[in-house]
Coordinates of C-alpha atoms and ligand atoms in Angstrom, one line a residue:
M1 CA 0.0 -0.2 -0.1
Q2 CA 2.8 2.3 0.9
H3 CA 4.3 1.3 -2.5
R4 CA 1.1 2.6 -4.1
R5 CA 1.6 5.9 -2.3
D6 CA 5.2 6.3 -3.3
E7 CA 4.1 5.5 -6.8
L8 CA 1.7 8.3 -6.9
N9 CA 4.0 10.7 -5.4
R10 CA 6.5 9.9 -8.2
S11 CA 4.0 9.9 -11.1
P12 CA 0.7 11.4 -10.0
L13 CA -2.4 10.3 -12.0
L14 CA -3.8 12.5 -14.6
I15 CA -7.5 13.0 -13.9
R16 CA -9.7 14.1 -17.0
G17 CA -13.1 14.4 -18.4
Y18 CA -14.6 11.4 -20.3
V19 CA -17.2 12.4 -22.9
A20 CA -19.1 10.1 -25.4
G21 CA -17.1 7.3 -24.6
Q22 CA -13.4 9.1 -24.5
F23 CA -11.1 10.5 -22.2
T24 CA -10.9 14.1 -23.1
D25 CA -7.7 16.2 -24.4
P26 CA -6.4 17.9 -21.3
S27 CA -4.6 20.6 -23.3
G28 CA -5.2 24.1 -22.0
A29 CA -7.4 22.9 -19.0
A30 CA -6.8 24.5 -15.8
E31 CA -4.7 22.4 -13.4
I32 CA -5.6 21.5 -10.0
A33 CA -3.4 19.6 -7.6
V34 CA -5.1 16.6 -5.9
I35 CA -3.6 16.3 -2.5
D36 CA -3.2 13.0 -0.2
P37 CA -4.3 14.7 2.9
T38 CA -2.0 12.3 5.1
T39 CA 1.6 13.4 3.5
E40 CA 0.2 16.8 1.8
Q41 CA 1.7 15.4 -1.3
R42 CA 0.3 15.6 -4.7
V43 CA -1.3 12.2 -5.8
A44 CA -3.0 13.6 -9.1
T45 CA -3.4 16.4 -11.4
L46 CA -6.9 17.3 -12.3
C47 CA -7.4 18.9 -15.7
E48 CA -10.6 21.0 -15.1
S49 CA -13.5 20.4 -17.4
S50 CA -14.6 23.9 -18.8
A51 CA -18.0 25.0 -19.6
D52 CA -17.4 24.0 -23.0
E53 CA -16.4 20.5 -22.0
V54 CA -19.5 20.3 -19.7
D55 CA -21.6 21.3 -22.8
R56 CA -20.2 18.4 -24.8
A57 CA -20.9 16.1 -21.9
V58 CA -24.2 17.0 -21.7
V59 CA -24.9 16.9 -25.3
A60 CA -23.5 13.5 -25.4
A61 CA -25.7 12.4 -22.7
R62 CA -28.6 13.9 -24.4
Q63 CA -27.9 12.1 -27.6
A64 CA -27.4 8.5 -25.8
F65 CA -30.7 9.3 -24.0
D66 CA -32.7 10.6 -27.1
A67 CA -31.4 8.3 -29.7
G68 CA -29.4 5.6 -28.1
P69 CA -30.4 2.1 -26.9
W70 CA -30.0 2.5 -23.4
G71 CA -33.3 4.1 -22.5
R72 CA -35.1 1.4 -24.6
A73 CA -33.1 -1.4 -23.3
T74 CA -34.8 -4.3 -21.6
V75 CA -34.8 -5.0 -18.0
A76 CA -32.7 -7.9 -18.5
E77 CA -30.1 -6.0 -20.6
R78 CA -30.1 -3.3 -17.8
Q79 CA -29.6 -5.9 -15.2
K80 CA -26.7 -7.5 -17.2
A81 CA -24.9 -4.3 -17.3
L82 CA -25.4 -3.3 -13.7
L83 CA -24.3 -6.6 -12.5
A84 CA -21.2 -6.4 -14.6
I85 CA -20.3 -2.8 -13.0
H86 CA -21.0 -4.5 -9.7
D87 CA -18.4 -7.3 -10.5
V88 CA -15.8 -5.1 -12.0
I89 CA -15.9 -2.8 -8.9
L90 CA -15.4 -5.9 -6.7
A91 CA -12.9 -7.3 -8.8
H92 CA -10.7 -4.0 -8.1
A93 CA -11.9 -3.6 -4.6
D94 CA -8.3 -3.6 -3.2
E95 CA -7.1 -1.2 -5.6
L96 CA -10.0 1.2 -5.2
A97 CA -9.9 0.9 -1.4
V98 CA -6.2 1.9 -1.5
L99 CA -7.1 4.9 -3.7
E100 CA -9.9 6.1 -1.6
T101 CA -7.8 6.0 1.4
I102 CA -5.0 7.8 -0.1
N103 CA -7.3 10.6 -1.5
T104 CA -9.7 11.0 1.5
G105 CA -7.5 9.9 4.6
I106 CA -10.3 7.7 5.7
P107 CA -8.9 4.5 7.5
L108 CA -8.4 1.5 5.0
S109 CA -10.4 -0.9 7.2
Q110 CA -13.4 1.4 6.5
T111 CA -12.8 2.0 2.8
R112 CA -12.1 -2.0 2.2
H113 CA -14.9 -3.1 4.4
V114 CA -17.4 -0.4 3.9
H115 CA -17.3 2.0 1.0
I116 CA -16.1 -0.4 -1.9
P117 CA -18.3 -3.2 -1.0
R118 CA -21.1 -0.6 -0.7
A119 CA -20.3 1.2 -4.0
A120 CA -20.5 -2.3 -5.8
Y121 CA -23.7 -3.4 -4.0
N122 CA -25.4 -0.3 -5.1
F123 CA -25.3 -1.6 -8.5
R124 CA -26.5 -5.1 -7.7
F125 CA -29.3 -3.6 -5.5
F126 CA -30.9 -1.8 -8.3
A127 CA -30.3 -4.6 -10.9
E128 CA -32.5 -6.6 -8.8
Y129 CA -35.0 -3.8 -7.7
I130 CA -35.8 -3.2 -11.5
N131 CA -36.9 -6.7 -11.8
Q132 CA -39.4 -6.2 -9.1
S133 CA -40.8 -2.8 -9.4
G134 CA -43.6 -1.7 -11.7
G135 CA -46.4 0.8 -12.2
E136 CA -49.8 0.9 -11.1
V137 CA -53.3 0.4 -12.6
F138 CA -56.6 1.6 -11.4
T139 CA -60.0 1.2 -12.5
Q140 CA -62.2 4.3 -12.0
E141 CA -65.5 2.7 -13.7
P142 CA -66.0 -0.3 -16.0
G143 CA -64.3 0.3 -19.2
L144 CA -61.9 3.1 -17.9
M145 CA -58.5 2.2 -16.8
S146 CA -55.9 4.7 -15.4
M147 CA -52.2 3.3 -15.8
V148 CA -49.2 4.9 -14.0
T149 CA -45.8 4.1 -15.3
Y150 CA -42.5 5.2 -14.4
E151 CA -40.2 6.7 -17.4
P152 CA -36.6 7.7 -17.4
I153 CA -36.4 11.4 -16.7
G154 CA -33.4 11.9 -19.2
V155 CA -30.1 13.5 -18.3
C156 CA -29.0 13.4 -14.8
A157 CA -26.4 15.6 -13.3
L158 CA -24.8 13.6 -10.6
I159 CA -22.7 15.7 -8.1
G160 CA -20.7 13.8 -5.2
P161 CA -18.9 14.9 -2.1
W162 CA -15.5 14.2 -0.7
N163 CA -16.4 12.2 2.5
M164 CA -17.7 8.9 0.6
P165 CA -16.5 9.7 -2.7
L166 CA -17.3 6.3 -4.5
G167 CA -20.0 5.1 -2.3
L168 CA -22.1 8.0 -2.5
T169 CA -21.5 8.5 -6.1
A170 CA -22.1 5.1 -7.0
M171 CA -25.6 5.2 -5.4
K172 CA -26.5 7.8 -7.5
M173 CA -25.1 6.3 -10.7
A174 CA -26.6 2.9 -9.9
G175 CA -30.2 4.5 -9.6
A176 CA -30.0 6.8 -12.5
L177 CA -28.8 3.9 -15.0
A178 CA -31.4 1.5 -13.5
F179 CA -34.2 3.5 -14.7
G180 CA -32.7 4.0 -18.1
N181 CA -31.1 7.3 -17.7
S182 CA -27.9 8.7 -19.1
C183 CA -25.8 10.7 -16.7
V184 CA -23.0 13.3 -16.3
V185 CA -21.0 12.6 -13.1
K186 CA -18.9 15.3 -11.3
P187 CA -16.9 14.1 -8.3
S188 CA -15.7 16.5 -5.9
E189 CA -12.6 18.3 -7.0
L190 CA -10.9 17.1 -3.6
T191 CA -11.3 13.3 -4.4
P192 CA -11.9 12.6 -8.1
L193 CA -9.5 9.3 -8.0
T194 CA -12.0 6.3 -7.4
V195 CA -14.9 7.6 -9.6
T196 CA -12.7 8.4 -12.4
R197 CA -11.0 4.8 -12.0
V198 CA -14.5 3.3 -12.1
V199 CA -15.5 5.2 -15.2
E200 CA -12.2 3.8 -16.7
L201 CA -13.1 0.4 -15.5
I202 CA -16.9 0.1 -16.8
E203 CA -15.7 1.3 -20.4
G204 CA -17.5 -0.9 -22.8
I205 CA -20.3 -2.1 -20.5
L206 CA -22.6 0.8 -21.5
P207 CA -23.4 2.2 -24.7
K208 CA -21.3 5.4 -25.4
G209 CA -22.5 8.6 -23.9
V210 CA -24.8 7.0 -21.2
V211 CA -21.9 7.9 -18.7
N212 CA -20.0 10.8 -19.1
L213 CA -17.6 12.6 -16.4
V214 CA -16.6 15.9 -15.9
N215 CA -14.1 17.0 -13.1
G216 CA -13.5 20.4 -11.7
R217 CA -14.3 23.0 -9.0
G218 CA -17.7 23.5 -8.0
Q219 CA -17.8 27.2 -8.9
V220 CA -16.5 26.2 -12.5
T221 CA -17.5 22.9 -13.6
G222 CA -20.2 22.2 -11.2
T223 CA -22.0 25.5 -12.0
A224 CA -21.7 24.9 -15.6
L225 CA -23.3 21.6 -15.2
V226 CA -26.4 22.6 -13.0
S227 CA -27.0 25.6 -15.1
H228 CA -27.1 23.6 -18.4
P229 CA -30.3 23.6 -20.0
G230 CA -29.8 20.1 -21.4
I231 CA -30.0 18.4 -18.1
D232 CA -33.2 17.1 -16.7
M233 CA -32.4 16.9 -13.1
A234 CA -29.6 17.2 -10.4
S235 CA -29.0 14.8 -7.8
F236 CA -26.6 16.5 -5.1
T237 CA -24.9 15.3 -2.1
G238 CA -22.8 17.8 -0.1
G239 CA -23.1 21.0 2.2
T240 CA -26.5 22.9 2.8
V241 CA -25.2 26.1 1.5
T242 CA -24.1 24.7 -1.8
G243 CA -27.3 22.7 -2.2
A244 CA -29.2 25.8 -1.9
A245 CA -27.1 27.6 -4.6
I246 CA -27.7 24.6 -6.9
L247 CA -31.5 24.6 -6.1
G248 CA -31.2 28.5 -7.4
S249 CA -29.8 27.2 -10.6
L250 CA -32.1 24.5 -11.2
A251 CA -35.2 26.5 -10.3
K252 CA -34.4 28.8 -13.3
G253 CA -35.0 25.9 -15.6
I254 CA -37.7 24.4 -13.7
K255 CA -35.5 21.2 -13.3
G256 CA -35.7 18.3 -10.7
S257 CA -33.6 17.9 -7.8
A258 CA -32.6 15.5 -5.2
M259 CA -30.5 17.0 -2.2
E260 CA -28.9 14.9 0.5
L261 CA -27.4 17.7 2.7
G262 CA -26.1 18.2 6.0
G263 CA -27.1 17.1 9.5
K264 CA -26.6 17.7 13.2
S265 CA -28.0 14.5 14.4
A266 CA -29.0 13.9 17.9
N267 CA -28.1 10.5 19.6
I268 CA -30.2 10.3 22.9
V269 CA -29.1 7.9 25.5
F270 CA -31.8 7.2 28.1
A271 CA -30.5 5.7 31.5
D272 CA -32.5 2.5 30.9
A273 CA -30.3 1.6 27.7
D274 CA -27.7 -0.9 27.5
F275 CA -24.9 1.0 28.5
D276 CA -22.1 -0.5 26.6
Q277 CA -23.9 -0.7 23.3
A278 CA -24.9 2.9 23.5
L279 CA -21.5 3.8 24.2
D280 CA -19.8 1.9 21.4
A281 CA -22.5 3.4 19.0
A282 CA -21.7 6.9 20.3
M283 CA -18.0 6.5 19.6
M284 CA -18.7 5.0 16.0
S285 CA -21.3 7.6 15.0
S286 CA -19.2 10.3 16.2
F287 CA -15.7 9.0 14.9
M288 CA -16.1 6.8 11.9
N289 CA -14.9 8.2 8.6
N290 CA -12.9 10.7 10.6
G291 CA -16.1 12.1 11.9
Q292 CA -16.8 13.5 8.3
M293 CA -20.4 12.0 7.8
C294 CA -23.7 13.7 7.2
L295 CA -25.3 11.2 9.5
A296 CA -22.9 11.5 12.3
G297 CA -24.6 11.3 15.8
S298 CA -22.5 13.8 17.2
R299 CA -24.9 15.8 19.3
I300 CA -25.2 13.3 22.1
F301 CA -27.8 13.8 24.8
V302 CA -27.0 11.7 28.1
E303 CA -29.8 11.3 30.8
R304 CA -28.4 12.6 34.0
K305 CA -28.6 9.2 35.9
I306 CA -25.7 7.8 34.0
A307 CA -24.1 10.8 32.5
D308 CA -21.0 11.1 34.7
R309 CA -20.1 7.6 34.2
F310 CA -21.1 7.7 30.1
I311 CA -19.1 11.0 29.8
D312 CA -16.1 9.7 31.7
S313 CA -16.0 6.7 29.4
F314 CA -16.5 8.4 26.3
T315 CA -13.8 10.9 27.1
R316 CA -11.3 8.0 27.9
R317 CA -12.0 6.2 24.8
T318 CA -11.8 9.2 22.6
K319 CA -8.4 10.1 24.0
A320 CA -7.4 6.4 23.2
L321 CA -8.4 6.7 19.5
K322 CA -5.4 5.8 17.5
I323 CA -4.7 8.5 15.2
G324 CA -2.3 8.2 12.2
D325 CA -1.6 6.9 8.7
P326 CA -4.8 5.7 7.4
L327 CA -3.2 3.1 5.3
V328 CA -1.8 1.4 8.2
D329 CA -3.5 -1.3 10.1
G330 CA -5.3 -0.4 13.4
T331 CA -5.6 3.3 12.6
E332 CA -9.0 4.7 13.8
I333 CA -8.7 8.3 12.7
G334 CA -7.0 9.8 9.9
P335 CA -6.5 13.3 8.8
M336 CA -9.2 15.9 7.8
I337 CA -9.7 16.1 3.9
N338 CA -7.9 19.5 3.9
Q339 CA -6.4 22.4 5.8
A340 CA -9.6 24.2 5.8
Q341 CA -11.3 21.4 7.5
R342 CA -8.8 21.2 10.3
E343 CA -9.1 24.9 10.8
R344 CA -12.6 24.5 10.9
M345 CA -12.3 22.0 13.8
A346 CA -10.1 24.4 15.6
R347 CA -12.5 27.2 15.3
Y348 CA -15.5 25.2 16.7
A349 CA -13.2 24.2 19.5
E350 CA -12.5 27.8 20.4
S351 CA -16.0 28.9 19.9
G352 CA -17.4 26.1 22.2
I353 CA -15.2 27.4 25.0
A354 CA -16.0 31.1 24.4
E355 CA -19.8 30.0 24.7
G356 CA -19.3 28.1 28.0
A357 CA -18.7 24.7 26.8
S358 CA -16.0 22.5 28.8
L359 CA -13.3 20.8 26.8
L360 CA -13.2 17.0 27.7
C361 CA -10.5 16.0 25.3
G362 CA -8.9 17.3 22.2
G363 CA -9.7 20.6 20.6
H364 CA -6.2 21.2 18.8
R365 CA -4.4 20.3 15.9
Y366 CA -2.7 16.9 16.1
S367 CA 1.1 17.6 15.9
N368 CA 2.6 14.3 16.7
V369 CA 3.1 13.6 13.0
N370 CA 5.5 15.2 10.3
A371 CA 2.7 16.1 7.9
G372 CA -1.0 15.9 7.4
Y373 CA -4.2 17.6 8.3
F374 CA -4.7 15.8 11.4
F375 CA -6.9 16.9 14.2
E376 CA -7.3 15.6 17.8
P377 CA -10.7 13.8 18.2
T378 CA -12.8 16.3 20.4
A379 CA -15.4 15.9 23.0
M380 CA -17.0 18.9 24.6
L381 CA -19.8 19.3 27.3
A382 CA -22.2 21.9 26.2
P383 CA -24.1 24.1 28.8
S384 CA -27.1 24.3 26.5
N385 CA -28.3 23.3 23.0
D386 CA -28.0 27.1 21.6
I387 CA -24.4 27.2 20.9
A388 CA -22.7 26.7 17.7
I389 CA -21.0 23.4 18.3
C390 CA -24.7 22.1 19.1
R391 CA -26.3 23.9 16.3
E392 CA -23.8 23.7 13.1
E393 CA -22.6 20.8 11.1
I394 CA -19.0 20.6 12.3
F395 CA -18.0 17.5 10.0
G396 CA -15.0 16.2 11.7
P397 CA -14.2 14.0 14.9
F398 CA -16.0 16.5 17.2
A399 CA -18.9 15.4 19.6
A400 CA -20.8 17.8 21.5
L401 CA -22.3 16.3 24.6
Q402 CA -25.3 17.3 26.7
V403 CA -27.0 16.1 29.8
F404 CA -31.0 16.1 30.1
D405 CA -33.6 14.9 32.8
E406 CA -36.7 14.5 31.0
E407 CA -38.1 12.6 27.8
E408 CA -40.1 15.6 26.5
E409 CA -37.1 17.8 27.3
V410 CA -34.9 16.0 25.2
I411 CA -37.3 15.4 22.3
T412 CA -37.5 19.2 22.1
K413 CA -33.9 19.6 22.2
A414 CA -33.3 17.0 19.6
N415 CA -35.7 18.7 17.2
E416 CA -34.5 22.3 17.8
S417 CA -32.1 22.2 14.8
E418 CA -32.4 23.4 11.2
F419 CA -31.4 19.9 10.1
G420 CA -33.3 16.8 10.1
L421 CA -31.4 13.9 8.8
V422 CA -31.0 11.2 11.4
G423 CA -32.0 10.5 15.0
Y424 CA -30.5 7.8 17.4
V425 CA -32.5 6.7 20.3
W426 CA -31.1 4.4 23.1
T427 CA -33.7 2.9 25.5
D428 CA -34.8 -0.6 26.8
N429 CA -38.3 0.8 27.1
L430 CA -40.3 0.0 24.0
E431 CA -43.0 2.5 24.5
R432 CA -40.6 5.4 25.0
A433 CA -38.6 4.1 21.8
M434 CA -41.8 4.2 19.7
R435 CA -42.9 7.5 21.2
T436 CA -39.4 9.2 20.7
A437 CA -38.9 7.7 17.2
S438 CA -42.3 9.3 16.1
A439 CA -41.6 12.6 17.6
L440 CA -38.2 13.1 16.0
R441 CA -38.3 15.3 13.1
T442 CA -35.7 13.4 11.1
G443 CA -35.9 11.3 7.8
T444 CA -34.3 8.2 9.6
V445 CA -34.6 7.0 13.1
L446 CA -32.2 4.4 14.6
V447 CA -33.5 2.6 17.8
N448 CA -30.5 0.7 19.7
T449 CA -28.5 0.5 16.8
P450 CA -25.7 2.5 15.0
I451 CA -26.4 3.3 11.3
V452 CA -27.7 0.6 9.2
R453 CA -28.4 1.4 5.6
D454 CA -31.3 -0.9 3.9
L455 CA -31.4 0.3 0.3
R456 CA -35.0 -0.8 0.3
T457 CA -35.8 2.2 2.6
G458 CA -35.2 5.7 1.8
F459 CA -32.4 7.8 3.1
G460 CA -32.8 11.6 3.3
G461 CA -33.6 14.5 5.5
Y462 CA -36.3 16.6 6.9
K463 CA -36.0 20.3 6.9
Q464 CA -32.4 21.7 5.8
S465 CA -31.1 18.4 5.4
G466 CA -32.6 17.9 2.1
L467 CA -35.1 17.1 -0.5
G468 CA -36.0 13.5 -1.8
R469 CA -34.8 9.9 -0.7
E470 CA -32.2 7.7 -2.0
G471 CA -33.0 4.0 -2.1
A472 CA -35.6 1.9 -3.8
K473 CA -38.8 4.0 -4.3
G474 CA -37.0 7.1 -3.3
S475 CA -34.5 6.8 -6.0
Q476 CA -37.3 5.9 -8.6
A477 CA -39.0 9.1 -7.7
M478 CA -35.9 10.9 -8.2
F479 CA -34.8 9.4 -11.4
T480 CA -38.0 8.7 -13.3
E481 CA -41.2 10.8 -14.4
M482 CA -44.5 9.6 -13.4
K483 CA -46.6 9.2 -16.4
T484 CA -50.4 8.8 -16.1
T485 CA -52.1 7.2 -19.2
I486 CA -55.9 6.7 -19.0
I487 CA -57.6 4.4 -21.3
A488 CA -61.0 3.8 -22.3
R489 CA -61.8 0.4 -23.1
A490 CA -65.3 1.2 -24.2
P491 CA -67.3 4.3 -25.8
R492 CA -67.6 7.1 -23.3
T493 CA -70.7 9.0 -22.1
M494 CA -70.1 12.6 -22.6
P495 CA -72.0 15.7 -22.9
R496 CA -72.4 16.7 -26.6
I497 CA -71.7 20.5 -26.8
G498 CA -71.8 22.6 -29.9
M499 CA -74.7 20.3 -31.3
A500 CA -76.3 23.6 -32.6
G501 CA -73.9 23.4 -35.4
E502 CA -75.1 19.8 -36.7
Ligands
LIG601 O1 -18.7 20.7 0.1 P1 -19.7 21.2 -1.1 P2 -17.5 21.5 0.7 C1 -20.9 19.7 4.3 C2 -19.7 19.8 5.5 C3 -18.7 20.7 5.0 C4 -19.5 21.5 4.1 C5 -18.6 22.2 2.9 O2 -20.4 20.6 6.7 O3 -18.0 21.2 5.8 O4 -20.5 20.8 3.4 O5 -18.0 21.2 2.4 C6 -19.6 20.7 -5.8 N1 -22.5 24.1 -8.3 N2 -20.8 18.4 3.7 O6 -17.5 22.9 0.2 O7 -19.3 22.5 -1.6 C7 -18.2 20.3 -5.4 O8 -17.5 20.7 -6.5 C8 -22.5 22.8 -8.6 C9 -21.8 17.7 3.8 O9 -16.2 20.7 0.3 O10 -20.9 20.8 -0.9 C10 -18.3 18.9 -4.9 O11 -18.4 18.1 -6.0 N3 -21.7 22.1 -7.8 C11 -21.8 16.5 3.1 C12 -19.8 18.9 -4.1 O12 -20.6 20.1 -4.8 C13 -20.9 22.6 -6.9 C14 -20.6 16.1 2.3 C15 -19.7 19.1 -2.8 O13 -19.2 20.2 -2.3 C16 -21.1 23.8 -6.7 C17 -19.8 17.1 1.9 C18 -21.7 24.7 -7.2 N4 -22.2 26.0 -7.0 C19 -19.9 18.3 2.8 N5 -20.2 24.2 -5.5 C20 -22.9 15.3 3.3 N6 -24.1 15.6 3.4 O14 -22.5 14.1 3.4 C21 -19.8 23.2 -5.1 N7 -20.0 22.0 -5.7

């Protein structure tokens, strides 16, 4: 693995666009260094797709959709292609996991066992789903039939984030392709390595122009893509501010949108919960993925009766997290994606202290390394829910703990958020679990379990956490147009107007 990093340092990859079945000519493109956040060394050079290249990608996707065979392919043909993509990702799983870890700083144990298998499974899931899903038929009266069918929406702009680059982008690609669309994919400019490699690996599986790739910054390539009149919808995962800007562009063309945005998820631990399970899960949902997860349960509410013990154990375990090179076995926390994210952590630690929170551990740049954007895993005890560390998405290894006394009080506090992505509840009392789950204003509630993703269910958020849901029916709603066809099977009785002219 280290040899792969050395190799990339010696000869960085060239990241280009892919349009109508060909990697694009990078001459004249603005070049952006893609950095390994562990070493701060360049591992690739991204040749930015200009507005012109974006235009060519959208036109290629349009032509593939309007005139090509994919939108008309049979279910069996689409299944075959999706399963081939699944297989090719799994066949290259080790290579992709190492690339993902080098590019993101996320520990290899997680990219290898979670990100890459999940990326592959998305394609398999949708291959199976399209075999089972269908439309609906209603009869209003004898002789009249209403038929609802789901048809591909057309050209989908798929914009991915940097915190799970392949897994989250693959979810969008699998859904869009399964329902017969063509797409233009734009990975984050910080983490284009694995998506670009997969586009290379799947060459030949799909007709030309069905999958196109553009690479570049949000303000350049991203803006050109979401404001292009030739797209039919955009599916975006990323920050809420960026999501709002994209919605503004889409609104001008009345285009469809699906937004998976930020979160500030509450993790409520009642005193009757299984203490060890709740603690293990609180650690996981605060620090997995280096804490850079939209679904992080990093706003932890602990009932007073167990608060001292819980906070003490949580702090000791946070201090003991193994920080280091994410390629090395046993590393639990790697670097932040870039310097800006590391500085953001430090600013939140300072703001927490200024607003009266106590620092339990961490709070500073981790300096026991020669390079890399490392930050100490941090836990703070907050005096109230109103301060920035309890309100804003921090997106790093940073937990804000609060103590509560009453069920009603904690539900109110959990819902006092602009976000509504996930809620975690830990209790042994079934009625309380049901009450709390139904009171939480979030798209997903997890009771006595850390995150579990079941693709048959929808994932997405209430409030500023997004629009739409990813997974089975949610993805179908996102990537299809619902068409109603009403058919008369017998002559209709209707008022005969204008008969004076007869
Ligand atoms: O991501 P952005 P950023 C949150 C997290 C983080 C914050 C900012 O809190 O600190 O967002 O992160 C593309 N038109 N999340 O700025 O901007 C961009 O190129 C079209 C939550 O790094 O959201 C990239 O491909 N595209 C999150 C993608 O949007 C644009 C995951 C995401 O970038 C664009 C990541 C534009 N105007 C960050 N501007 C989650 N929900 O999981 C940017 N992009």
